[in-house]
PDB file of C-alpha atoms in Angstrom:
ATOM      1  CA  GLY A   1     -21.400  26.734   1.095  1.00  0.00           C
ATOM      2  CA  VAL A   2     -21.417  25.178   4.569  1.00  0.00           C
ATOM      3  CA  GLU A   3     -19.349  26.794   7.300  1.00  0.00           C
ATOM      4  CA  VAL A   4     -16.949  24.281   8.809  1.00  0.00           C
ATOM      5  CA  GLU A   5     -15.496  24.599  12.288  1.00  0.00           C
ATOM      6  CA  PRO A   6     -11.662  24.535  12.389  1.00  0.00           C
ATOM      7  CA  VAL A   7     -11.550  21.245  14.339  1.00  0.00           C
ATOM      8  CA  ILE A   8     -13.902  19.544  11.869  1.00  0.00           C
ATOM      9  CA  ALA A   9     -11.943  21.059   8.949  1.00  0.00           C
ATOM     10  CA  SER A  10      -8.748  19.600  10.421  1.00  0.00           C
ATOM     11  CA  LEU A  11     -10.297  16.129  10.741  1.00  0.00           C
ATOM     12  CA  LEU A  12     -11.735  16.207   7.213  1.00  0.00           C
ATOM     13  CA  CYS A  13      -8.438  17.438   5.777  1.00  0.00           C
ATOM     14  CA  SER A  14      -6.593  14.644   7.604  1.00  0.00           C
ATOM     15  CA  ALA A  15      -8.974  12.058   6.151  1.00  0.00           C
ATOM     16  CA  ILE A  16      -8.367  13.301   2.608  1.00  0.00           C
ATOM     17  CA  ILE A  17      -4.598  13.371   3.125  1.00  0.00           C
ATOM     18  CA  SER A  18      -4.670   9.817   4.473  1.00  0.00           C
ATOM     19  CA  ASP A  19      -6.932   8.441   1.749  1.00  0.00           C
ATOM     20  CA  THR A  20      -5.016  10.076  -1.116  1.00  0.00           C
ATOM     21  CA  LEU A  21      -1.491   9.588   0.279  1.00  0.00           C
ATOM     22  CA  MET A  22      -1.114  13.364   0.251  1.00  0.00           C
ATOM     23  CA  PHE A  23      -2.494  13.637  -3.309  1.00  0.00           C
ATOM     24  CA  ARG A  24      -0.103  10.992  -4.708  1.00  0.00           C
ATOM     25  CA  SER A  25      -2.558   8.121  -5.080  1.00  0.00           C
ATOM     26  CA  PRO A  26      -4.208   7.500  -8.448  1.00  0.00           C
ATOM     27  CA  THR A  27      -7.484   7.524  -6.529  1.00  0.00           C
ATOM     28  CA  CYS A  28      -6.989  11.264  -5.803  1.00  0.00           C
ATOM     29  CA  THR A  29      -9.215  13.663  -7.716  1.00  0.00           C
ATOM     30  CA  PRO A  30      -8.767  17.411  -8.293  1.00  0.00           C
ATOM     31  CA  LEU A  31     -11.766  17.931  -5.986  1.00  0.00           C
ATOM     32  CA  ASP A  32      -9.959  16.015  -3.211  1.00  0.00           C
ATOM     33  CA  GLU A  33      -6.956  18.314  -3.435  1.00  0.00           C
ATOM     34  CA  ARG A  34      -9.004  21.543  -3.678  1.00  0.00           C
ATOM     35  CA  SER A  35     -11.151  20.470  -0.727  1.00  0.00           C
ATOM     36  CA  ALA A  36      -8.155  19.513   1.426  1.00  0.00           C
ATOM     37  CA  ARG A  37      -6.395  22.815   0.711  1.00  0.00           C
ATOM     38  CA  LYS A  38      -9.522  24.812   1.590  1.00  0.00           C
ATOM     39  CA  LEU A  39     -10.030  22.771   4.776  1.00  0.00           C
ATOM     40  CA  ALA A  40      -6.365  23.259   5.723  1.00  0.00           C
ATOM     41  CA  GLU A  41      -6.815  27.000   5.293  1.00  0.00           C
ATOM     42  CA  ILE A  42      -9.875  26.973   7.585  1.00  0.00           C
ATOM     43  CA  ALA A  43      -8.045  24.848  10.167  1.00  0.00           C
ATOM     44  CA  GLY A  44      -4.817  26.848   9.908  1.00  0.00           C
ATOM     45  CA  ILE A  45      -2.661  23.811   9.213  1.00  0.00           C
ATOM     46  CA  ASP A  46       0.255  23.067   6.889  1.00  0.00           C
ATOM     47  CA  ILE A  47      -0.701  20.062   4.746  1.00  0.00           C
ATOM     48  CA  GLU A  48       2.842  18.782   4.165  1.00  0.00           C
ATOM     49  CA  LYS A  49       3.745  19.008   7.856  1.00  0.00           C
ATOM     50  CA  LEU A  50       0.477  17.344   8.903  1.00  0.00           C
ATOM     51  CA  ALA A  51       0.953  14.578   6.311  1.00  0.00           C
ATOM     52  CA  LEU A  52       4.474  13.867   7.539  1.00  0.00           C
ATOM     53  CA  GLU A  53       3.284  13.651  11.152  1.00  0.00           C
ATOM     54  CA  MET A  54       0.302  11.476  10.223  1.00  0.00           C
ATOM     55  CA  PHE A  55       2.234   8.999   8.089  1.00  0.00           C
ATOM     56  CA  ASN A  56       5.049   8.776  10.621  1.00  0.00           C
ATOM     57  CA  ALA A  57       2.555   8.080  13.416  1.00  0.00           C
ATOM     58  CA  GLY A  58       0.568   5.667  11.259  1.00  0.00           C
ATOM     59  CA  SER A  59       3.568   3.670  10.218  1.00  0.00           C
ATOM     60  CA  ASN A  60       5.144   3.453  13.650  1.00  0.00           C
ATOM     61  CA  LEU A  61       5.188  -0.297  13.990  1.00  0.00           C
ATOM     62  CA  LYS A  62       7.709  -0.637  16.792  1.00  0.00           C
ATOM     63  CA  GLY A  63       6.769  -3.486  19.081  1.00  0.00           C
ATOM     64  CA  LYS A  64       4.435  -5.118  16.541  1.00  0.00           C
ATOM     65  CA  THR A  65       5.020  -8.695  15.443  1.00  0.00           C
ATOM     66  CA  ALA A  66       5.508  -9.699  11.799  1.00  0.00           C
ATOM     67  CA  GLU A  67       2.007 -11.207  11.885  1.00  0.00           C
ATOM     68  CA  GLU A  68       0.451  -7.966  13.168  1.00  0.00           C
ATOM     69  CA  ILE A  69       2.270  -5.935  10.517  1.00  0.00           C
ATOM     70  CA  CYS A  70       1.370  -8.365   7.738  1.00  0.00           C
ATOM     71  CA  PHE A  71      -2.357  -8.258   8.517  1.00  0.00           C
ATOM     72  CA  LEU A  72      -2.779  -4.571   9.450  1.00  0.00           C
ATOM     73  CA  ASP A  73      -4.053  -3.826   5.948  1.00  0.00           C
ATOM     74  CA  PHE A  74      -4.601  -7.163   4.232  1.00  0.00           C
ATOM     75  CA  LYS A  75      -7.115  -8.233   1.593  1.00  0.00           C
ATOM     76  CA  GLN A  76      -7.827 -11.663   0.093  1.00  0.00           C
ATOM     77  CA  PHE A  77      -8.910 -12.379  -3.502  1.00  0.00           C
ATOM     78  CA  THR A  78      -9.929 -15.397  -5.576  1.00  0.00           C
ATOM     79  CA  VAL A  79      -9.557 -15.700  -9.358  1.00  0.00           C
ATOM     80  CA  ASN A  80     -10.055 -18.981 -11.243  1.00  0.00           C
ATOM     81  CA  ASP A  81      -9.791 -21.007  -8.006  1.00  0.00           C
ATOM     82  CA  ILE A  82      -6.529 -19.262  -7.122  1.00  0.00           C
ATOM     83  CA  ASN A  83      -6.556 -17.683  -3.675  1.00  0.00           C
ATOM     84  CA  PHE A  84      -4.124 -14.893  -2.945  1.00  0.00           C
ATOM     85  CA  GLY A  85      -3.698 -12.143  -0.396  1.00  0.00           C
ATOM     86  CA  VAL A  86      -2.097  -8.720  -0.520  1.00  0.00           C
ATOM     87  CA  GLY A  87      -0.940  -6.743   2.500  1.00  0.00           C
ATOM     88  CA  GLN A  88       0.298  -3.171   2.378  1.00  0.00           C
ATOM     89  CA  ILE A  89       2.254  -0.751   4.528  1.00  0.00           C
ATOM     90  CA  SER A  90       2.805   2.842   3.416  1.00  0.00           C
ATOM     91  CA  SER A  91       5.550   5.016   4.849  1.00  0.00           C
ATOM     92  CA  MET A  92       7.466   8.187   4.128  1.00  0.00           C
ATOM     93  CA  SER A  93      10.622   6.554   5.484  1.00  0.00           C
ATOM     94  CA  ALA A  94      12.739   4.259   3.297  1.00  0.00           C
ATOM     95  CA  GLU A  95      14.610   3.129   6.407  1.00  0.00           C
ATOM     96  CA  GLU A  96      11.407   2.074   8.151  1.00  0.00           C
ATOM     97  CA  LEU A  97      10.334   0.153   5.039  1.00  0.00           C
ATOM     98  CA  ARG A  98      13.675  -1.702   5.022  1.00  0.00           C
ATOM     99  CA  GLU A  99      13.128  -2.706   8.667  1.00  0.00           C
ATOM    100  CA  ILE A 100       9.583  -3.876   7.949  1.00  0.00           C
ATOM    101  CA  LYS A 101      10.811  -5.836   4.915  1.00  0.00           C
ATOM    102  CA  THR A 102      13.279  -7.757   7.066  1.00  0.00           C
ATOM    103  CA  GLU A 103      10.617  -8.641   9.603  1.00  0.00           C
ATOM    104  CA  VAL A 104       7.760  -9.459   7.205  1.00  0.00           C
ATOM    105  CA  SER A 105       9.730 -11.397   4.538  1.00  0.00           C
ATOM    106  CA  ALA A 106      10.631 -14.114   7.013  1.00  0.00           C
ATOM    107  CA  TYR A 107       6.937 -14.500   7.916  1.00  0.00           C
ATOM    108  CA  LEU A 108       5.263 -14.572   4.467  1.00  0.00           C
ATOM    109  CA  GLU A 109       5.379 -18.343   3.904  1.00  0.00           C
ATOM    110  CA  GLN A 110       3.851 -18.986   7.325  1.00  0.00           C
ATOM    111  CA  ALA A 111       1.167 -16.342   6.646  1.00  0.00           C
ATOM    112  CA  ARG A 112       0.397 -17.951   3.268  1.00  0.00           C
ATOM    113  CA  LYS A 113      -0.079 -21.369   4.883  1.00  0.00           C
ATOM    114  CA  THR A 114      -2.061 -20.035   7.854  1.00  0.00           C
ATOM    115  CA  GLN A 115      -4.498 -18.217   5.556  1.00  0.00           C
ATOM    116  CA  GLY A 116      -4.781 -21.155   3.130  1.00  0.00           C
ATOM    117  CA  LEU A 117      -3.513 -19.058   0.205  1.00  0.00           C
ATOM    118  CA  ASP A 118      -1.833 -20.145  -3.011  1.00  0.00           C
ATOM    119  CA  MET A 119       0.163 -16.899  -3.137  1.00  0.00           C
ATOM    120  CA  ILE A 120       0.832 -13.963  -0.840  1.00  0.00           C
ATOM    121  CA  PHE A 121       2.094 -10.486  -1.686  1.00  0.00           C
ATOM    122  CA  PHE A 122       3.151  -7.621   0.548  1.00  0.00           C
ATOM    123  CA  MET A 123       3.429  -4.025  -0.653  1.00  0.00           C
ATOM    124  CA  LEU A 124       6.058  -1.803   0.977  1.00  0.00           C
ATOM    125  CA  THR A 125       4.902   1.551  -0.380  1.00  0.00           C
ATOM    126  CA  ASN A 126       7.192   4.565  -0.243  1.00  0.00           C
ATOM    127  CA  ILE A 127       4.898   7.603  -0.352  1.00  0.00           C
ATOM    128  CA  ILE A 128       7.691  10.073  -1.122  1.00  0.00           C
ATOM    129  CA  GLU A 129       9.172   8.050  -3.995  1.00  0.00           C
ATOM    130  CA  GLU A 130       5.711   6.980  -5.205  1.00  0.00           C
ATOM    131  CA  SER A 131       6.833   3.387  -5.585  1.00  0.00           C
ATOM    132  CA  THR A 132       6.289  -0.017  -4.028  1.00  0.00           C
ATOM    133  CA  GLU A 133       8.622  -2.869  -3.304  1.00  0.00           C
ATOM    134  CA  LEU A 134       6.457  -5.951  -3.720  1.00  0.00           C
ATOM    135  CA  LEU A 135       7.411  -9.010  -1.684  1.00  0.00           C
ATOM    136  CA  TYR A 136       5.895 -12.319  -2.739  1.00  0.00           C
ATOM    137  CA  TYR A 137       5.723 -15.974  -1.839  1.00  0.00           C
ATOM    138  CA  GLY A 138       3.937 -19.016  -3.226  1.00  0.00           C
ATOM    139  CA  SER A 139       3.828 -21.154  -6.321  1.00  0.00           C
ATOM    140  CA  GLY A 140       3.136 -19.028  -9.386  1.00  0.00           C
ATOM    141  CA  ALA A 141       3.501 -15.661  -7.631  1.00  0.00           C
ATOM    142  CA  LYS A 142       6.559 -14.609  -9.632  1.00  0.00           C
ATOM    143  CA  GLU A 143       4.808 -15.532 -12.890  1.00  0.00           C
ATOM    144  CA  VAL A 144       1.736 -13.472 -11.966  1.00  0.00           C
ATOM    145  CA  ILE A 145       3.919 -10.420 -11.367  1.00  0.00           C
ATOM    146  CA  GLU A 146       5.777 -10.971 -14.639  1.00  0.00           C
ATOM    147  CA  LYS A 147       2.490 -11.222 -16.583  1.00  0.00           C
ATOM    148  CA  ALA A 148       0.905  -8.285 -14.784  1.00  0.00           C
ATOM    149  CA  PHE A 149       3.899  -5.993 -15.190  1.00  0.00           C
ATOM    150  CA  GLU A 150       5.684  -6.972 -18.400  1.00  0.00           C
ATOM    151  CA  ASP A 151       9.386  -6.158 -18.801  1.00  0.00           C
ATOM    152  CA  LEU A 152       9.758  -5.822 -15.041  1.00  0.00           C
ATOM    153  CA  PRO A 153      12.859  -7.336 -13.459  1.00  0.00           C
ATOM    154  CA  VAL A 154      11.611  -9.701 -10.751  1.00  0.00           C
ATOM    155  CA  ASN A 155      14.096 -11.280  -8.374  1.00  0.00           C
ATOM    156  CA  GLU A 156      13.426 -14.365  -6.267  1.00  0.00           C
ATOM    157  CA  VAL A 157      11.634 -12.572  -3.416  1.00  0.00           C
ATOM    158  CA  SER A 158      10.611  -9.094  -4.562  1.00  0.00           C
ATOM    159  CA  CYS A 159      10.380  -6.499  -7.299  1.00  0.00           C
ATOM    160  CA  GLU A 160      10.227  -2.714  -7.531  1.00  0.00           C
ATOM    161  CA  LEU A 161       6.996  -1.210  -8.904  1.00  0.00           C
ATOM    162  CA  LYS A 162       7.752   2.411  -9.811  1.00  0.00           C
ATOM    163  CA  GLY A 163       4.665   4.621  -9.762  1.00  0.00           C
ATOM    164  CA  VAL A 164       2.518   1.972  -8.046  1.00  0.00           C
ATOM    165  CA  VAL A 165       1.037   3.055  -4.712  1.00  0.00           C
ATOM    166  CA  SER A 166      -2.552   1.805  -4.866  1.00  0.00           C
ATOM    167  CA  ARG A 167      -3.440  -1.814  -4.281  1.00  0.00           C
ATOM    168  CA  LYS A 168      -7.034  -1.207  -5.396  1.00  0.00           C
ATOM    169  CA  LYS A 169      -6.425   0.838  -8.554  1.00  0.00           C
ATOM    170  CA  GLN A 170      -3.037  -0.381  -9.769  1.00  0.00           C
ATOM    171  CA  LEU A 171      -1.961  -3.755  -8.377  1.00  0.00           C
ATOM    172  CA  ILE A 172      -5.155  -5.813  -8.139  1.00  0.00           C
ATOM    173  CA  PRO A 173      -6.503  -4.945 -11.623  1.00  0.00           C
ATOM    174  CA  ALA A 174      -3.153  -5.967 -13.168  1.00  0.00           C
ATOM    175  CA  PHE A 175      -3.129  -9.207 -11.160  1.00  0.00           C
ATOM    176  CA  MET A 176      -6.751  -9.988 -12.088  1.00  0.00           C
ATOM    177  CA  MET A 177      -5.978  -9.581 -15.808  1.00  0.00           C
ATOM    178  CA  ALA A 178      -2.864 -11.754 -15.509  1.00  0.00           C
ATOM    179  CA  LEU A 179      -4.714 -14.518 -13.658  1.00  0.00           C
ATOM    180  CA  GLN A 180      -7.767 -14.452 -15.921  1.00  0.00           C
ATOM    181  CA  ASN A 181      -5.558 -14.762 -19.000  1.00  0.00           C
ATOM    182  CA  GLN A 182      -3.706 -17.850 -17.706  1.00  0.00           C
TER     183      GLN A 182
END
């Protein structure tokens, strides 16, 4: 029932789009989508166009080092004395994700050592395809993935997680269960 100025509506709509990966994240609620659509109407913006511009701008990592990319969105966890970290980059461009993969994969072992981690994971999340290529490094990392996501083909450096876009709601809970059941 509160009147919202178009500029404020635009900012609020942008925040919802960002947080919900344009309604694709499992954290998205029906209220999020209804609110964003109403705010977009007030602001006179096209949600899909705005989302594309936002995610392209947000994932523009040209000129950033592998270390900067790796730790842009990075969280550390401890389970049963096992320390691991998970970084994530989300993009609407498969090509950009391939470029990031090349740069970050070569750095993961150094990042693991620098942070004093047993294992390190890096999520390359494709917003359009609603999937994540998960890079990993460290003793036991492959086994954690295999336990967390049964019947998943895991190669020596990465695996494809179809339908997984949220570190908080999808990846970490599966990892926690796998590590607690070791």
